[in-house]
Coordinates of C-alpha atoms in Angstrom, one line a residue:
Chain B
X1005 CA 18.3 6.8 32.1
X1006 CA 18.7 6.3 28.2
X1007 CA 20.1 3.1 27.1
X1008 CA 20.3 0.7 23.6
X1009 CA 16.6 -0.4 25.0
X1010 CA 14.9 2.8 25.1
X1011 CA 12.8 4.4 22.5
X1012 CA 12.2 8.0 22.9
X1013 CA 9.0 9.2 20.8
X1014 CA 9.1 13.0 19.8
X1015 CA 5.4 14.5 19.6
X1016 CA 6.3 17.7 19.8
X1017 CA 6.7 20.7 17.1
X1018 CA 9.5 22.6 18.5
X1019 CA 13.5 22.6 17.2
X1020 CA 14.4 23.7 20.7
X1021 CA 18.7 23.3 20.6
X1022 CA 17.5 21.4 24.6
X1023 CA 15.0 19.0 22.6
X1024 CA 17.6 18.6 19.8
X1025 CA 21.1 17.7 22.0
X1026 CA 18.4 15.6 24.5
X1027 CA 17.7 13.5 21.4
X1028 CA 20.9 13.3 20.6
X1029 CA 22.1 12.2 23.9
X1030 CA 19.6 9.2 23.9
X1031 CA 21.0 8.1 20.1
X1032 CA 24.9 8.4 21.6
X1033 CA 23.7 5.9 24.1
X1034 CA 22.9 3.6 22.0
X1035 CA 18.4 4.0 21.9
X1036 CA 16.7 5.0 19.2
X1037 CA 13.9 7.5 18.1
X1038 CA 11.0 8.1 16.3
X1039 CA 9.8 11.8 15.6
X1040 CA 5.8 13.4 14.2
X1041 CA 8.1 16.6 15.1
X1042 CA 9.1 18.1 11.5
X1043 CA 11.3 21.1 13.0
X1044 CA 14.2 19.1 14.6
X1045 CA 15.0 17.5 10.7
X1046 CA 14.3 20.5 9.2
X1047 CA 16.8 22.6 10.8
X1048 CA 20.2 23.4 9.8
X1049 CA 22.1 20.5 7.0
X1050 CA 24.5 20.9 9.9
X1051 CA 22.3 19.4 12.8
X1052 CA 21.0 17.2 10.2
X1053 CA 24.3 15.6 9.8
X1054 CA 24.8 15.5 13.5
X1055 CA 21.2 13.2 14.3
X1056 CA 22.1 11.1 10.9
X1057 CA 25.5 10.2 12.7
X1058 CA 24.3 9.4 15.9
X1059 CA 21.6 7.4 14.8
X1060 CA 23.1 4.9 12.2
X1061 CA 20.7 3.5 9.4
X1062 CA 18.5 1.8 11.9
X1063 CA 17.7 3.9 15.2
X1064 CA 15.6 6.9 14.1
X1065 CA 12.3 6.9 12.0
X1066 CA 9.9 9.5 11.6
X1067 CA 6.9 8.0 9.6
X1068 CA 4.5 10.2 11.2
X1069 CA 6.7 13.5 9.9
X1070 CA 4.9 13.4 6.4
X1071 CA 1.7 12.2 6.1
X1072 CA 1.4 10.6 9.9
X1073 CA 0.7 7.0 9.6
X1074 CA 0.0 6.8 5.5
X1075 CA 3.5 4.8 5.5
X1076 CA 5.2 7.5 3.0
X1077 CA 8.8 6.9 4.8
X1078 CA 8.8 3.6 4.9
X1079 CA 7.8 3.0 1.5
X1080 CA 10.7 5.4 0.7
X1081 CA 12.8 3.9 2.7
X1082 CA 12.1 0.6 0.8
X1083 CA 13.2 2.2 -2.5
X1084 CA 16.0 3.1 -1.3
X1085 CA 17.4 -0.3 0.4
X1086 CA 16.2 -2.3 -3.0
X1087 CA 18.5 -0.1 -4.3
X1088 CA 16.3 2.0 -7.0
X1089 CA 16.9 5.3 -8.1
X1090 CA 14.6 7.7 -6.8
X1091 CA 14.1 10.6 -9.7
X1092 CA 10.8 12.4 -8.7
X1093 CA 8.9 12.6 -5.9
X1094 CA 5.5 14.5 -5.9
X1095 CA 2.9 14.9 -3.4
X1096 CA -0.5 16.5 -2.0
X1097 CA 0.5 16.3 1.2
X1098 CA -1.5 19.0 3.3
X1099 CA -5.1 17.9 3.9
X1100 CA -6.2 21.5 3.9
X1101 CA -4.4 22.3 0.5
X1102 CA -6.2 19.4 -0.5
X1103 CA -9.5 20.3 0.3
X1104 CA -9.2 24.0 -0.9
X1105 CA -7.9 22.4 -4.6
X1106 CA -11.2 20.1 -4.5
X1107 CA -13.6 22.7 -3.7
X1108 CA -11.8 25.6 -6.1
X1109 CA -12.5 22.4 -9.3
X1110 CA -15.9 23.5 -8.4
X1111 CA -15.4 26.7 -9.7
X1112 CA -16.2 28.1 -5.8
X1113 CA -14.7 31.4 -4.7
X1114 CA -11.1 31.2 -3.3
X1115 CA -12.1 33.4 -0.4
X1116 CA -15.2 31.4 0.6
X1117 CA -13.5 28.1 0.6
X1118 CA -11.4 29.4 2.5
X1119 CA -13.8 30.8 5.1
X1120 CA -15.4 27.6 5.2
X1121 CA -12.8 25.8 5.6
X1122 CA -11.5 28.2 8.2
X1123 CA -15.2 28.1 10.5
X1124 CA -15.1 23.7 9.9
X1125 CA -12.2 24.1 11.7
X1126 CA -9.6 22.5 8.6
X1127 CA -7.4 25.6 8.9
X1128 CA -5.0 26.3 11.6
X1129 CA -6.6 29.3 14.0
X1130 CA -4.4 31.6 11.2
X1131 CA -5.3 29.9 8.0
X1132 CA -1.9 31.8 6.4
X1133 CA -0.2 28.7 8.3
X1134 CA -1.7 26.6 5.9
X1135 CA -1.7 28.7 3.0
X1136 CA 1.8 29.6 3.3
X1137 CA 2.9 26.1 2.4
X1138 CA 5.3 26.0 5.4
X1139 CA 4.3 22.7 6.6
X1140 CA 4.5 20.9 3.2
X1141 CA 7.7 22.5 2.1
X1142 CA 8.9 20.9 5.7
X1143 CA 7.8 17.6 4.8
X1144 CA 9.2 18.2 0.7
X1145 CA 12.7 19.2 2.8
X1146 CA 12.2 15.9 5.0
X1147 CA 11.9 13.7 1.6
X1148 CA 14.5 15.1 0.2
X1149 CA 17.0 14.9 2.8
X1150 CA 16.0 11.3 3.1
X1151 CA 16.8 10.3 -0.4
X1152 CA 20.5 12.8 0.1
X1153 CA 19.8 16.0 -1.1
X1154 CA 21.6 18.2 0.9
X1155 CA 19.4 20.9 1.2
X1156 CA 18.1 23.7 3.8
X1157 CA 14.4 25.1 4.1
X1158 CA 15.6 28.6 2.3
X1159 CA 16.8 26.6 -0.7
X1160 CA 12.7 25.2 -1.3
X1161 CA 10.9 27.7 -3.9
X1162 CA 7.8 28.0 -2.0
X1163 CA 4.7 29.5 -3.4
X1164 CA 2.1 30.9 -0.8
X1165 CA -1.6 30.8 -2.2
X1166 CA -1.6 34.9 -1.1
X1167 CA 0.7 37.9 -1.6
X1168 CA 3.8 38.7 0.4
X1169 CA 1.9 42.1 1.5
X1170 CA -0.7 39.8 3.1
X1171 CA 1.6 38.5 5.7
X1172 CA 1.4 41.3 8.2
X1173 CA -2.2 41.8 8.4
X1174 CA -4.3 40.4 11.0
X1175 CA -6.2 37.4 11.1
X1176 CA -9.6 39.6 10.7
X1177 CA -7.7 42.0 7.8
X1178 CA -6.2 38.7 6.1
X1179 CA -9.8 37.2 5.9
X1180 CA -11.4 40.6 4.7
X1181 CA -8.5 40.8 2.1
X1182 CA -9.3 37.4 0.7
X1183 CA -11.7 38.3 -1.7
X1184 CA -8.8 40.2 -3.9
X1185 CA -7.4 37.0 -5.1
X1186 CA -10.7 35.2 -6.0
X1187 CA -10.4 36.7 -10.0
X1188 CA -6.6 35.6 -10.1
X1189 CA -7.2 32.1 -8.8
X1190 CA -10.0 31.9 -11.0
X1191 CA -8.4 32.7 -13.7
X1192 CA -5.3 29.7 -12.8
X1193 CA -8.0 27.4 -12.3
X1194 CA -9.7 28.2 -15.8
X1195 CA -6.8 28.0 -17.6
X1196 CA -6.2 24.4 -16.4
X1197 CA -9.4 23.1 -16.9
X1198 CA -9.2 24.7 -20.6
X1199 CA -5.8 22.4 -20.8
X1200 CA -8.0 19.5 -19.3
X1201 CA -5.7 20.1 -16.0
X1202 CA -6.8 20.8 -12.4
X1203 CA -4.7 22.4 -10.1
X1204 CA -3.2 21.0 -6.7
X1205 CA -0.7 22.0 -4.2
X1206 CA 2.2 20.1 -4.5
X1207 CA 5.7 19.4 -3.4
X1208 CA 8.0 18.4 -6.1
X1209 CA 11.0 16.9 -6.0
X1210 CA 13.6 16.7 -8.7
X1211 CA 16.6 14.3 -7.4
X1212 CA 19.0 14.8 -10.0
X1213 CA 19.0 18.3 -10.2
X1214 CA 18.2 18.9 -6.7
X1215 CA 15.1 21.4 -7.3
X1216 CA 12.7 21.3 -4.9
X1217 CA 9.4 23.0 -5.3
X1218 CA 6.0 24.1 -3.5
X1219 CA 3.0 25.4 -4.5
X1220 CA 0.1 25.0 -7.1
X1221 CA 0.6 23.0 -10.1
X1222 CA -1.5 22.1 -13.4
X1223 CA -1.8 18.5 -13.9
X1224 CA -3.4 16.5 -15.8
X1225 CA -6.9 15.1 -15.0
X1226 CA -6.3 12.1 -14.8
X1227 CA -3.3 11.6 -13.5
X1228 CA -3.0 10.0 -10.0
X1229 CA -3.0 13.9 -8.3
X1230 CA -5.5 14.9 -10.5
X1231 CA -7.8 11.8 -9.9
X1232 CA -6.9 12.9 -6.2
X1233 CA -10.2 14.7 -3.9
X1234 CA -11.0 15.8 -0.9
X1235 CA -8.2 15.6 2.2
X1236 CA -6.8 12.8 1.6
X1237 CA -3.0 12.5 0.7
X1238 CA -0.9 11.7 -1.7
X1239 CA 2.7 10.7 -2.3
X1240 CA 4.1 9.4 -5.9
X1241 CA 7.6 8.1 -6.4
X1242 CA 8.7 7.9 -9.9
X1243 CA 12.1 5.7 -9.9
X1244 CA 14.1 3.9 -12.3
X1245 CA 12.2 0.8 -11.6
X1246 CA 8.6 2.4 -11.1
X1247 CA 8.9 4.6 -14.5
X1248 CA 6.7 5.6 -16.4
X1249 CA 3.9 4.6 -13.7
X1250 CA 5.0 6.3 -10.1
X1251 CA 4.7 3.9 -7.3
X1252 CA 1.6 5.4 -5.7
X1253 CA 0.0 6.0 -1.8
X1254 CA -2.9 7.5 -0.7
X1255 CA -4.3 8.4 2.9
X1256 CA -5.0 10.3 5.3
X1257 CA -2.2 12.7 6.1
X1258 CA -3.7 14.2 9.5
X1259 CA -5.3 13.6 12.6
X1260 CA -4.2 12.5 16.1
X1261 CA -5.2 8.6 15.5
X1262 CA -2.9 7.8 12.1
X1263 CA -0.6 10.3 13.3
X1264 CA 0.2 7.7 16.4
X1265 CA -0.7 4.6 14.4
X1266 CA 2.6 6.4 12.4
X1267 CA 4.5 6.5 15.9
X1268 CA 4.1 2.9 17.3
X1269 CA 4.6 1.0 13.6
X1270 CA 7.9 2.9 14.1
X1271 CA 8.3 2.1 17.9
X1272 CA 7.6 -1.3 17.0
X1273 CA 9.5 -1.3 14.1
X1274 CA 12.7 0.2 15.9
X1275 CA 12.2 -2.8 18.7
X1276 CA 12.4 -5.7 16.9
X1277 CA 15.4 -4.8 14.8
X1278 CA 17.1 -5.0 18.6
X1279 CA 15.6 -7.8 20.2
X1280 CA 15.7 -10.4 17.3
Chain I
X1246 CA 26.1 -24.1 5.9
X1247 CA 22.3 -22.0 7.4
X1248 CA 23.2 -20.0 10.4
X1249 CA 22.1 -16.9 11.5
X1250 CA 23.7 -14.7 9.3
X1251 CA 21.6 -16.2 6.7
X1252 CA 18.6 -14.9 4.3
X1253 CA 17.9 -17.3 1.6
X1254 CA 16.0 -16.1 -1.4
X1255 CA 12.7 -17.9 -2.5
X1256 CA 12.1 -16.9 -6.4
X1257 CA 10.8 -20.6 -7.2
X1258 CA 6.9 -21.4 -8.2
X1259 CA 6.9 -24.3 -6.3
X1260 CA 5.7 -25.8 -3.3
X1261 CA 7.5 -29.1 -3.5
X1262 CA 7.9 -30.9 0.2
X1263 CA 11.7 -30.5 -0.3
X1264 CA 11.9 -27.0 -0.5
X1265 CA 9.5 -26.6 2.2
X1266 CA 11.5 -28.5 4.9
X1267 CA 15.0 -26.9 3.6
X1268 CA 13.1 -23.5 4.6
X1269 CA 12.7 -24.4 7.6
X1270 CA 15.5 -26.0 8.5
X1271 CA 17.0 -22.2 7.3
X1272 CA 15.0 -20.7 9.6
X1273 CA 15.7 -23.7 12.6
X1274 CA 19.5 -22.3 12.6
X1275 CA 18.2 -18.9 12.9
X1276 CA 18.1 -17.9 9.5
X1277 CA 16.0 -15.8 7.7
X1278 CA 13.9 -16.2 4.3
X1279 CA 12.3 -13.7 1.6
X1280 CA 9.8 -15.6 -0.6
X1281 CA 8.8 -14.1 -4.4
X1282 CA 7.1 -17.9 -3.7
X1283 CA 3.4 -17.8 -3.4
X1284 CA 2.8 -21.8 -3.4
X1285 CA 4.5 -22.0 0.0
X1286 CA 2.8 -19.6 1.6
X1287 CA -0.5 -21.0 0.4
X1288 CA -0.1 -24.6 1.4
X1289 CA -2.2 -26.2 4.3
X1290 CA -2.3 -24.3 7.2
X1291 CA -0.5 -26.8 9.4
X1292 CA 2.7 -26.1 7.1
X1293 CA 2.3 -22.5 7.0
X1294 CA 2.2 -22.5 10.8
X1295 CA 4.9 -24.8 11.0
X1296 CA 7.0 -21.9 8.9
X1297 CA 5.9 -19.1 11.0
X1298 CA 6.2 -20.8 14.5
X1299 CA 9.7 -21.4 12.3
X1300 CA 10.5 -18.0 11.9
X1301 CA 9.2 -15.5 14.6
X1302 CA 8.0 -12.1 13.4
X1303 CA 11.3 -11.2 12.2
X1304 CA 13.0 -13.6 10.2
X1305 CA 10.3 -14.0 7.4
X1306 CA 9.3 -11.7 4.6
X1307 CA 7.3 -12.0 1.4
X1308 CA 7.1 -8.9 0.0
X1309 CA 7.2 -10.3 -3.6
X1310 CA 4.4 -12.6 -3.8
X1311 CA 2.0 -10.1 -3.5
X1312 CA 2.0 -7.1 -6.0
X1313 CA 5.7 -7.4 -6.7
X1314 CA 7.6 -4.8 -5.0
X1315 CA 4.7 -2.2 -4.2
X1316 CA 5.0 -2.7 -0.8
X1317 CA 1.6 -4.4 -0.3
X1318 CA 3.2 -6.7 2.6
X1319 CA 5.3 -4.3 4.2
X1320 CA 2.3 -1.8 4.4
X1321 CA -0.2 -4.6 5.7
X1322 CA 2.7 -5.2 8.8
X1323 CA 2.9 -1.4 9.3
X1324 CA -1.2 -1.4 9.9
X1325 CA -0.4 -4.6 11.8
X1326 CA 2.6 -3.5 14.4
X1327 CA 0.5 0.0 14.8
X1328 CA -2.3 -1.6 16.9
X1329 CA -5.2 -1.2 13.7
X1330 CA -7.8 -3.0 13.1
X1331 CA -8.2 -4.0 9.5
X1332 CA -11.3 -4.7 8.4
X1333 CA -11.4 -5.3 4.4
X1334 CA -8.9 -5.1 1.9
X1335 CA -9.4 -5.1 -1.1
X1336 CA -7.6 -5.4 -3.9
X1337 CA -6.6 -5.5 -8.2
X1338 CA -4.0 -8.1 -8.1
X1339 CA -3.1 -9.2 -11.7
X1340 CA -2.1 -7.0 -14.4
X1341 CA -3.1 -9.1 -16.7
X1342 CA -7.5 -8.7 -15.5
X1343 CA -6.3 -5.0 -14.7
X1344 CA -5.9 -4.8 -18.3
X1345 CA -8.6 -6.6 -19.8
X1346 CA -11.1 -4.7 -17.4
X1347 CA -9.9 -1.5 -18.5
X1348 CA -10.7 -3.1 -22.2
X1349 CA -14.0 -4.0 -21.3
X1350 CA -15.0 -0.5 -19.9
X1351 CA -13.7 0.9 -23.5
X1352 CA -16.8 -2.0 -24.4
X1353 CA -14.6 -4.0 -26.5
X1354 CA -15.6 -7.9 -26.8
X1355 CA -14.0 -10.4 -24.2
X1356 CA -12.7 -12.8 -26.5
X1357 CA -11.3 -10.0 -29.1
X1358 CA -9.7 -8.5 -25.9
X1359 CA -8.0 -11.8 -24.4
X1360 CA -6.7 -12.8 -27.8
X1361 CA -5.2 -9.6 -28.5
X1362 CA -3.5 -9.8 -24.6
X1363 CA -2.3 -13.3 -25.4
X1364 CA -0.8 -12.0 -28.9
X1365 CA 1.0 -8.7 -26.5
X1366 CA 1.9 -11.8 -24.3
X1367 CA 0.2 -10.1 -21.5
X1368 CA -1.4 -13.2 -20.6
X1369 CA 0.5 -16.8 -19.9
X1370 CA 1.0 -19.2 -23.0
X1371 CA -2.4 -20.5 -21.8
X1372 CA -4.5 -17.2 -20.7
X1373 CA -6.9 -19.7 -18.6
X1374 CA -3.5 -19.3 -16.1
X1375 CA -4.6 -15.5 -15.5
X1376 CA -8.3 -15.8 -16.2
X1377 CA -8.7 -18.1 -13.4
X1378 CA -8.1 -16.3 -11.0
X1379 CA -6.3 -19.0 -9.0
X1380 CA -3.3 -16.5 -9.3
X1381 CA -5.2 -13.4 -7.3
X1382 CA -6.7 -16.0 -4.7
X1383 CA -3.3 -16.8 -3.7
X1384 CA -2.2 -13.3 -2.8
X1385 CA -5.6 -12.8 -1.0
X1386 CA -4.8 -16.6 0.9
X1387 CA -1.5 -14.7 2.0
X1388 CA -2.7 -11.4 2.8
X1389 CA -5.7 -13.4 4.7
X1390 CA -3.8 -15.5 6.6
X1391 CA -1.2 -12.0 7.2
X1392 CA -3.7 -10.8 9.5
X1393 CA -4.7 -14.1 10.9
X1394 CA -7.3 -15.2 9.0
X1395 CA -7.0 -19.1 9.6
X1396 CA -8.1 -20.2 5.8
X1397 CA -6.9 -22.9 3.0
X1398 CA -7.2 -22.1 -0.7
X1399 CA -10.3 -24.4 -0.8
X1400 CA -12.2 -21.9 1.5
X1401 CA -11.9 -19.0 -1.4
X1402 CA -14.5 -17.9 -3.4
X1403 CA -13.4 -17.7 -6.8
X1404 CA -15.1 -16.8 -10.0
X1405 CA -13.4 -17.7 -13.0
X1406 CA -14.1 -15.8 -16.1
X1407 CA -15.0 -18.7 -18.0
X1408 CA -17.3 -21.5 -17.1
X1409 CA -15.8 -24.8 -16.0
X1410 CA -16.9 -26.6 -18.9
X1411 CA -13.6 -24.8 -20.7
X1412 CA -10.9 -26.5 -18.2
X1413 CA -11.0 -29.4 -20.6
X1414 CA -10.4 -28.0 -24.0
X1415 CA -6.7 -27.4 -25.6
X1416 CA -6.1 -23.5 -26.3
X1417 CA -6.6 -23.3 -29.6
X1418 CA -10.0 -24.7 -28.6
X1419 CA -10.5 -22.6 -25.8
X1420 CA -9.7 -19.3 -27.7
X1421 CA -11.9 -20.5 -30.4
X1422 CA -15.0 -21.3 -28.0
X1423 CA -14.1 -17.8 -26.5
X1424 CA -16.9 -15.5 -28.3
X1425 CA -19.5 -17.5 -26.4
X1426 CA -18.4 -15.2 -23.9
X1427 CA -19.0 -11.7 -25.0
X1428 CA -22.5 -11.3 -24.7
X1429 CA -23.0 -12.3 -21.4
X1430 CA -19.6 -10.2 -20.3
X1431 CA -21.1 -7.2 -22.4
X1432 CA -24.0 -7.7 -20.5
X1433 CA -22.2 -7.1 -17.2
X1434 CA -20.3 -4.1 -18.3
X1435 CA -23.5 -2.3 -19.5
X1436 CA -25.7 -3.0 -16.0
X1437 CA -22.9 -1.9 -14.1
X1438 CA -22.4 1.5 -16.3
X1439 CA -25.5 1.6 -15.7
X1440 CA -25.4 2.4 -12.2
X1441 CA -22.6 4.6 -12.6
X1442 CA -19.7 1.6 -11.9
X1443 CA -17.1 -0.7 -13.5
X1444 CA -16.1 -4.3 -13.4
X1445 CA -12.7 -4.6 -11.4
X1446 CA -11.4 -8.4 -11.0
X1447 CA -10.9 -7.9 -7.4
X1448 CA -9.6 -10.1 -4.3
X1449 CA -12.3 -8.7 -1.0
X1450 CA -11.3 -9.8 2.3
X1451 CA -13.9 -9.3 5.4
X1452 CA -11.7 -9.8 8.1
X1453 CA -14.2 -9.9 10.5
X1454 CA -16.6 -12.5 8.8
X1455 CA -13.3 -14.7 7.3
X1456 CA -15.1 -14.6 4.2
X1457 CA -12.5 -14.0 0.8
X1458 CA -14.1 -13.6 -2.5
X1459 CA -11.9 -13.8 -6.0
X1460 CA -13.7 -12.3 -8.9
X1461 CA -15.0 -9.5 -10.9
X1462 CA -17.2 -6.6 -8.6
X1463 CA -18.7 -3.7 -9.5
X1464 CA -17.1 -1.1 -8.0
X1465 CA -18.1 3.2 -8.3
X1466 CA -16.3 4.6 -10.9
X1467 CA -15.3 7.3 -8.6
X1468 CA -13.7 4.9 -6.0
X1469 CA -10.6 4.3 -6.2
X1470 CA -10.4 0.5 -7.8
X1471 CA -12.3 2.5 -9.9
X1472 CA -10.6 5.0 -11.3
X1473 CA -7.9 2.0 -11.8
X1474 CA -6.8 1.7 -15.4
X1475 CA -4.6 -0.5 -17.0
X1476 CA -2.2 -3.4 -15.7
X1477 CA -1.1 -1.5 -12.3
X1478 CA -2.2 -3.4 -9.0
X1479 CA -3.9 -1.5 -6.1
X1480 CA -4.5 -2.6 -2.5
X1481 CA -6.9 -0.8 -0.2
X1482 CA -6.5 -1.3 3.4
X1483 CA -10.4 -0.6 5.7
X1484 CA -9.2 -0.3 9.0
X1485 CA -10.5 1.5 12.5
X1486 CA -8.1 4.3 12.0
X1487 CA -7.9 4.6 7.7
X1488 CA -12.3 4.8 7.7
X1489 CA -14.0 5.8 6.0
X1490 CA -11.8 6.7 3.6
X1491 CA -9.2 3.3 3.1
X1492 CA -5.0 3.8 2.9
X1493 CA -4.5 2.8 -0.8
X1494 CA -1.2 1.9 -2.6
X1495 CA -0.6 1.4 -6.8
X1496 CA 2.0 0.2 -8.3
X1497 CA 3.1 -2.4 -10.4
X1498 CA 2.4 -6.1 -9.7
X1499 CA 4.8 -7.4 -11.8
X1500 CA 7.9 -7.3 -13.9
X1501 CA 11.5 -9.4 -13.1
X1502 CA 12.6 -5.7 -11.6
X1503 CA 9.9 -5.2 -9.7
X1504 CA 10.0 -8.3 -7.9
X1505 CA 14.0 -8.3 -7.4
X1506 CA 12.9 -5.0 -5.8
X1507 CA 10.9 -6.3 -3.6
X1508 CA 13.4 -9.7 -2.4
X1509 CA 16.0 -6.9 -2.1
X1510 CA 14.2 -4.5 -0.2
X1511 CA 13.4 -8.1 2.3
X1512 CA 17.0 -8.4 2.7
X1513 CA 17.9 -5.3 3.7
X1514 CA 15.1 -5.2 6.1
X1515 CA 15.7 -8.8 7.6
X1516 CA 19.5 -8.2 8.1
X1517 CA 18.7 -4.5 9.3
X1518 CA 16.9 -6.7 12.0
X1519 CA 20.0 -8.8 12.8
X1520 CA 23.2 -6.5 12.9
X1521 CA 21.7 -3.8 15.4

């Protein structure tokens, strides 16, 4: 049923191998794809590989992957075909992170925000799945890949915002545990405002030496992340054209609207470069 | 020698009749164009439809002659192809006002400020080129007429920063006459500080009211044209989907790389579209 005129759009956030060979099937015939699902390109370099081949340059996108709609691949993608050299990439790019970096600038509790931000319904139903970093370091791995780093998940030094010795607790033992790291994170975010700093979670990319990193980082004030509040995302792109200013885009990186606005620029996107 | 395998390159400043019909005889043989041109693109509306009925959807890009590489355009037809609304953008369009606002908020005098620009050679040999603002109202005409906005140049509300009576004079005279200036620009920056907000020379378009407006605004400090500083350029897209909060791209707006950044990144993407 899959031919050089279909479009297949992957919503889901599984890896299944089924999911994985199915898209695969539908780029060997020729159709094209466009993913929100991070797990299927952030599983093995191998499978990786395997999608890149079948697909070509032109016949899979995946804007809504990192960031939904806020047009972070594309612009990346733009970079790359004008033939720049990509050095850094850095970027806010959890909306929850986000939030929890704004609210702890206002000197708030770490485990109140994150209560709050738990009952408002900004965390996941576990809000470790936020405060893991999992979900960025999938999108970091995702930006990487694209600009050829040839890299898998284990290789991103990821920073949780709690202790390893949290992670087996439950939900209700997590939240009640919470209040041991307010000192600590008050501390980090003392120290930074003393250095005229504010923290924010962020993925950072280092092209040339292939280092990719997540968690909280100093920077300055009024740099673009440290200008940065509230949800919104972030993405900077610091390249031998756009150097010493980073090429810079801001929006939001959630929600079911911009994360389809993401899917049918692509779908629309991947259409016309066929039927011109 | 046009066919379809063709993308000719538009770097010119002109929007001589010639050139205008070669275009479209390119794109009458199924070629494609990138234009760093803004003077062809801001022409009567009869020739600009004459180009796009010429060109389709996907044989015409022009990232270049707005904001350079920073992929104002491409961003704008993402927004477009999803299916959003825009409402306003909004945008800092010339380094050269980026810069001289950013002076201003430091409360420096107008006329020191501009004659210290033209000395950096910020400014064009005659800084009335920038100050203008004929430069900005072109890349709001093309960006206004992007998402079909039917408008002429004549229709654009533009506030030079210097009364008309200046046209006339040489340089040297104008630069000389230039101090007349200061107090009523100091003026400005104080009653906007005073309500907590800066002077940004910005382009506004209301989409829905066709109305375009060239000139300096006072925007919140805290907003993001407002915490703008220096030469970069920043867009801000209003749509249904990126509301309240706008999608927002920086970069630089100018610079021989920048803009063979953008052409190139056109090139790809236009023969992307024809070798599927």
């Amino acid at each position: 049923v899959f031919d050089k005129d279909t479009v297949v759009v992957d919503t889901s956030a599984t890896d299944s191998a089924t999911l994985l060979e199915t898209l695969i099937s539908v780029l060997n015939k020729g159709g094209a794809i466009t993913m929100a699902n991070k797990k299927i390109l952030t599983g093995t370099m191998e499978n990786y590989d395997r999608i890149v081949a079948a697909s070509g340059v032109h016949r899979l996108r995946h804007e809504s992957s990192v960031g939904a709609g806020t047009p972070v691949c594309a612009t990346l993608l733009r970079l790359l075909w004008s033939g720049d050299n990509v050095r850094f990439i850095q970027g806010a790019m959890s909306g929850t992170l986000g939030y929890i970096s704004s609210e702890l600038q206002k000197k708030l509790p770490f485990s109140e925000i994150v209560r709050k931000a738990k009952e408002l319904g900004y965390t996941e139903p576990d809000p470790r799945d936020d405060l893991s970093g999992m979900d960025v370091a999938r999108k970091a791995l995702i930006l990487s890949r694209m600009v050829g780093i040839r890299a898998e998940m284990s290789d991103i030094n990821v920073v949780p915002l709690y202790p390893s010795k949290f992670a087996s607790l439950t939900i209700e033992e997590f939240m009640n545990a919470l209040p041991e790291l307010d000192d600590n994170m008050a501390k980090q975010v003392e120290e930074a405002d003393s250095q005229g700093k504010v923290l924010r979670f962020v993925a950072s990319i280092d092209v040339a030496n292939k280092k990719i990193e997540v968690g909280f980082k100093s920077v300055d004030k009024t740099s673009a992340l440290g200008m940065l509040s509230g949800s919104d995302n972030m993405v900077t792109f610091e390249t031998d054209i756009y150097s010493p200013n980073p090429l810079v885009l801001r929006g939001y990186g959630a929600g079911a609207e911009v994360t389809a606005a993401g899917c049918i620029g692509d779908i629309v996107e991947l259409s016309s470069m066929r039927k011109n």
